[in-house]
mmCIF file of C-alpha atoms in Angstrom:
data_model
loop_
_atom_site.group_PDB
_atom_site.id
_atom_site.type_symbol
_atom_site.label_atom_id
_atom_site.label_comp_id
_atom_site.label_asym_id
_atom_site.label_seq_id
_atom_site.Cartn_x
_atom_site.Cartn_y
_atom_site.Cartn_z
ATOM 1 C CA ASP O 1 -4.268 5.839 46.324
ATOM 2 C CA ASP O 2 -7.144 5.598 43.284
ATOM 3 C CA ASP O 3 -5.330 7.410 40.859
ATOM 4 C CA ALA O 4 -2.327 5.283 40.790
ATOM 5 C CA ALA O 5 -5.211 2.360 40.376
ATOM 6 C CA THR O 6 -6.858 3.937 37.476
ATOM 7 C CA THR O 7 -4.783 3.595 33.992
ATOM 8 C CA THR O 8 -5.424 5.395 30.937
ATOM 9 C CA GLN O 9 -4.037 4.889 27.825
ATOM 10 C CA SER O 10 -3.222 7.797 25.311
ATOM 11 C CA PRO O 11 -4.520 7.041 21.455
ATOM 12 C CA PRO O 12 -1.614 6.224 19.527
ATOM 13 C CA GLY O 13 0.608 8.457 18.140
ATOM 14 C CA ILE O 14 0.789 9.497 14.612
ATOM 15 C CA LYS O 15 3.966 7.259 14.618
ATOM 16 C CA ASP O 16 2.244 4.158 15.284
ATOM 17 C CA VAL O 17 -0.612 5.050 12.801
ATOM 18 C CA ALA O 18 1.608 5.178 10.092
ATOM 19 C CA ALA O 19 3.538 2.405 10.425
ATOM 20 C CA ASN O 20 0.636 0.453 10.872
ATOM 21 C CA ALA O 21 -1.512 1.574 7.564
ATOM 22 C CA LYS O 22 -0.978 0.038 4.462
ATOM 23 C CA SER O 23 0.428 2.036 1.327
ATOM 24 C CA TYR O 24 -1.725 2.440 -1.823
ATOM 25 C CA LEU O 25 0.638 -0.543 -3.438
ATOM 26 C CA GLU O 26 -0.542 -2.749 -0.840
ATOM 27 C CA ASN O 27 -3.493 -2.116 -1.209
ATOM 28 C CA GLY O 28 -4.409 -1.667 -4.949
ATOM 29 C CA ASP O 29 -7.773 -2.806 -4.341
ATOM 30 C CA VAL O 30 -9.773 -2.985 -7.813
ATOM 31 C CA PRO O 31 -12.921 -2.235 -7.958
ATOM 32 C CA ARG O 32 -12.031 0.629 -5.929
ATOM 33 C CA ALA O 33 -14.619 3.672 -4.195
ATOM 34 C CA ILE O 34 -14.237 6.565 -6.841
ATOM 35 C CA VAL O 35 -14.140 9.920 -5.019
ATOM 36 C CA THR O 36 -13.843 12.191 -8.017
ATOM 37 C CA PRO O 37 -16.855 12.679 -10.395
ATOM 38 C CA GLN O 38 -17.854 9.939 -12.319
ATOM 39 C CA HIS O 39 -15.994 10.883 -15.520
ATOM 40 C CA TYR O 40 -12.906 10.879 -14.364
ATOM 41 C CA ALA O 41 -10.380 9.292 -11.696
ATOM 42 C CA TYR O 42 -6.933 9.355 -10.294
ATOM 43 C CA ILE O 43 -4.518 6.478 -10.780
ATOM 44 C CA LYS O 44 -1.434 6.669 -7.997
ATOM 45 C CA ILE O 45 1.365 4.755 -9.816
ATOM 46 C CA ALA O 46 4.399 5.672 -7.776
ATOM 47 C CA GLU O 47 5.112 6.592 -4.083
ATOM 48 C CA GLY O 48 8.147 8.265 -2.880
ATOM 49 C CA CYS O 49 11.221 9.533 -4.832
ATOM 50 C CA ARG O 50 14.612 8.406 -6.188
ATOM 51 C CA LYS O 51 16.135 11.805 -6.130
ATOM 52 C CA ARG O 52 17.535 13.701 -2.617
ATOM 53 C CA CYS O 53 17.333 17.431 -4.130
ATOM 54 C CA SER O 54 18.205 19.535 -1.196
ATOM 55 C CA PHE O 55 15.065 21.856 -0.939
ATOM 56 C CA CYS O 56 12.414 18.547 -1.058
ATOM 57 C CA VAL O 57 11.413 16.423 2.084
ATOM 58 C CA ILE O 58 8.995 13.969 -0.104
ATOM 59 C CA PRO O 59 12.235 11.460 0.233
ATOM 60 C CA LYS O 60 11.581 11.939 3.889
ATOM 61 C CA ILE O 61 8.428 11.570 4.254
ATOM 62 C CA LYS O 62 7.091 8.759 1.701
ATOM 63 C CA GLY O 63 10.453 7.152 1.153
ATOM 64 C CA PRO O 64 12.283 6.341 -2.002
ATOM 65 C CA LEU O 65 10.942 5.757 -5.377
ATOM 66 C CA GLN O 66 8.522 2.933 -5.355
ATOM 67 C CA SER O 67 6.553 2.106 -8.420
ATOM 68 C CA LYS O 68 3.452 0.126 -9.073
ATOM 69 C CA PRO O 69 3.974 -2.757 -10.997
ATOM 70 C CA ILE O 70 2.528 -1.943 -14.528
ATOM 71 C CA GLN O 71 0.349 -4.957 -14.325
ATOM 72 C CA GLN O 72 -1.664 -3.382 -11.444
ATOM 73 C CA VAL O 73 -1.279 -0.057 -13.301
ATOM 74 C CA VAL O 74 -3.360 -1.792 -16.108
ATOM 75 C CA LYS O 75 -6.083 -3.910 -14.172
ATOM 76 C CA GLU O 76 -6.712 -0.840 -12.589
ATOM 77 C CA CYS O 77 -7.096 1.348 -15.847
ATOM 78 C CA LYS O 78 -9.100 -1.113 -17.556
ATOM 79 C CA ALA O 79 -11.419 -1.507 -14.259
ATOM 80 C CA LEU O 80 -12.257 1.987 -14.443
ATOM 81 C CA LEU O 81 -12.906 2.698 -17.752
ATOM 82 C CA GLU O 82 -15.061 -0.389 -17.472
ATOM 83 C CA ARG O 83 -17.558 2.247 -15.838
ATOM 84 C CA ASP O 84 -20.008 3.996 -18.088
ATOM 85 C CA LYS O 85 -19.413 7.599 -17.952
ATOM 86 C CA MET O 86 -15.525 7.210 -17.027
ATOM 87 C CA LYS O 87 -13.813 9.229 -19.625
ATOM 88 C CA GLU O 88 -10.496 10.175 -18.374
ATOM 89 C CA LEU O 89 -7.408 8.386 -16.331
ATOM 90 C CA ILE O 90 -5.341 10.926 -14.511
ATOM 91 C CA LEU O 91 -1.904 9.565 -13.487
ATOM 92 C CA ILE O 92 -0.160 10.604 -10.393
ATOM 93 C CA ALA O 93 2.807 10.234 -8.392
ATOM 94 C CA GLN O 94 5.447 12.678 -6.687
ATOM 95 C CA ASP O 95 7.715 12.269 -9.709
ATOM 96 C CA LEU O 96 5.687 10.448 -12.643
ATOM 97 C CA GLY O 97 9.339 10.908 -14.963
ATOM 98 C CA ASP O 98 10.914 8.459 -12.755
ATOM 99 C CA TYR O 99 8.067 5.521 -13.169
ATOM 100 C CA GLY O 100 9.486 2.314 -13.507
ATOM 101 C CA LYS O 101 13.095 3.210 -12.754
ATOM 102 C CA ASP O 102 12.731 0.848 -9.612
ATOM 103 C CA LEU O 103 11.085 -2.251 -11.186
ATOM 104 C CA THR O 104 13.151 -5.014 -12.554
ATOM 105 C CA PRO O 105 12.648 -5.581 -15.268
ATOM 106 C CA ALA O 106 12.367 -2.173 -16.157
ATOM 107 C CA PRO O 107 8.421 -1.411 -17.850
ATOM 108 C CA PRO O 108 8.274 -0.811 -21.554
ATOM 109 C CA ALA O 109 9.142 3.373 -22.857
ATOM 110 C CA ALA O 110 5.111 3.051 -24.131
ATOM 111 C CA ILE O 111 2.418 0.806 -23.123
ATOM 112 C CA ASP O 112 -0.182 -0.627 -25.914
ATOM 113 C CA ASP O 113 -2.203 -2.623 -23.432
ATOM 114 C CA THR O 114 -5.925 -1.500 -26.055
ATOM 115 C CA GLY O 115 -6.545 -5.310 -26.261
ATOM 116 C CA ASP O 116 -5.824 -4.943 -29.794
ATOM 117 C CA ASP O 117 -4.575 -8.403 -31.325
ATOM 118 C CA ASP O 118 -3.820 -7.038 -34.983
ATOM 119 C CA ASP O 119 -0.433 -5.700 -35.460
ATOM 120 C CA ASP O 120 -1.031 -5.203 -39.022
ATOM 121 C CA ASP O 121 -0.119 -1.250 -40.344
ATOM 122 C CA ASP O 122 -2.638 -1.449 -43.031
#
């Protein structure tokens, strides 16, 4: 029976692809490819959500909140701002308001990493 001897493999299902894909948290590559116009870029700082709203499917699709470490966010921002034409960085996440609530220790309420070491208020 020739049909029995011939084996075909079906392409991987979406679950297989998703299980082997790296999330943005694992990649965090710097420098990275920019797919927006040269004057702005998006930086994804968190993925998923810690809330379980009855109308929302994000936690089921993306999983629980995973914030990118603040050091990685700052590194990406600095690398992007070194580009000549970069003027604006847009932070994105499913729930920006919860950024860092899953990190230990929690990041500071305000981040000042401008590179200005002068703490005088003169």
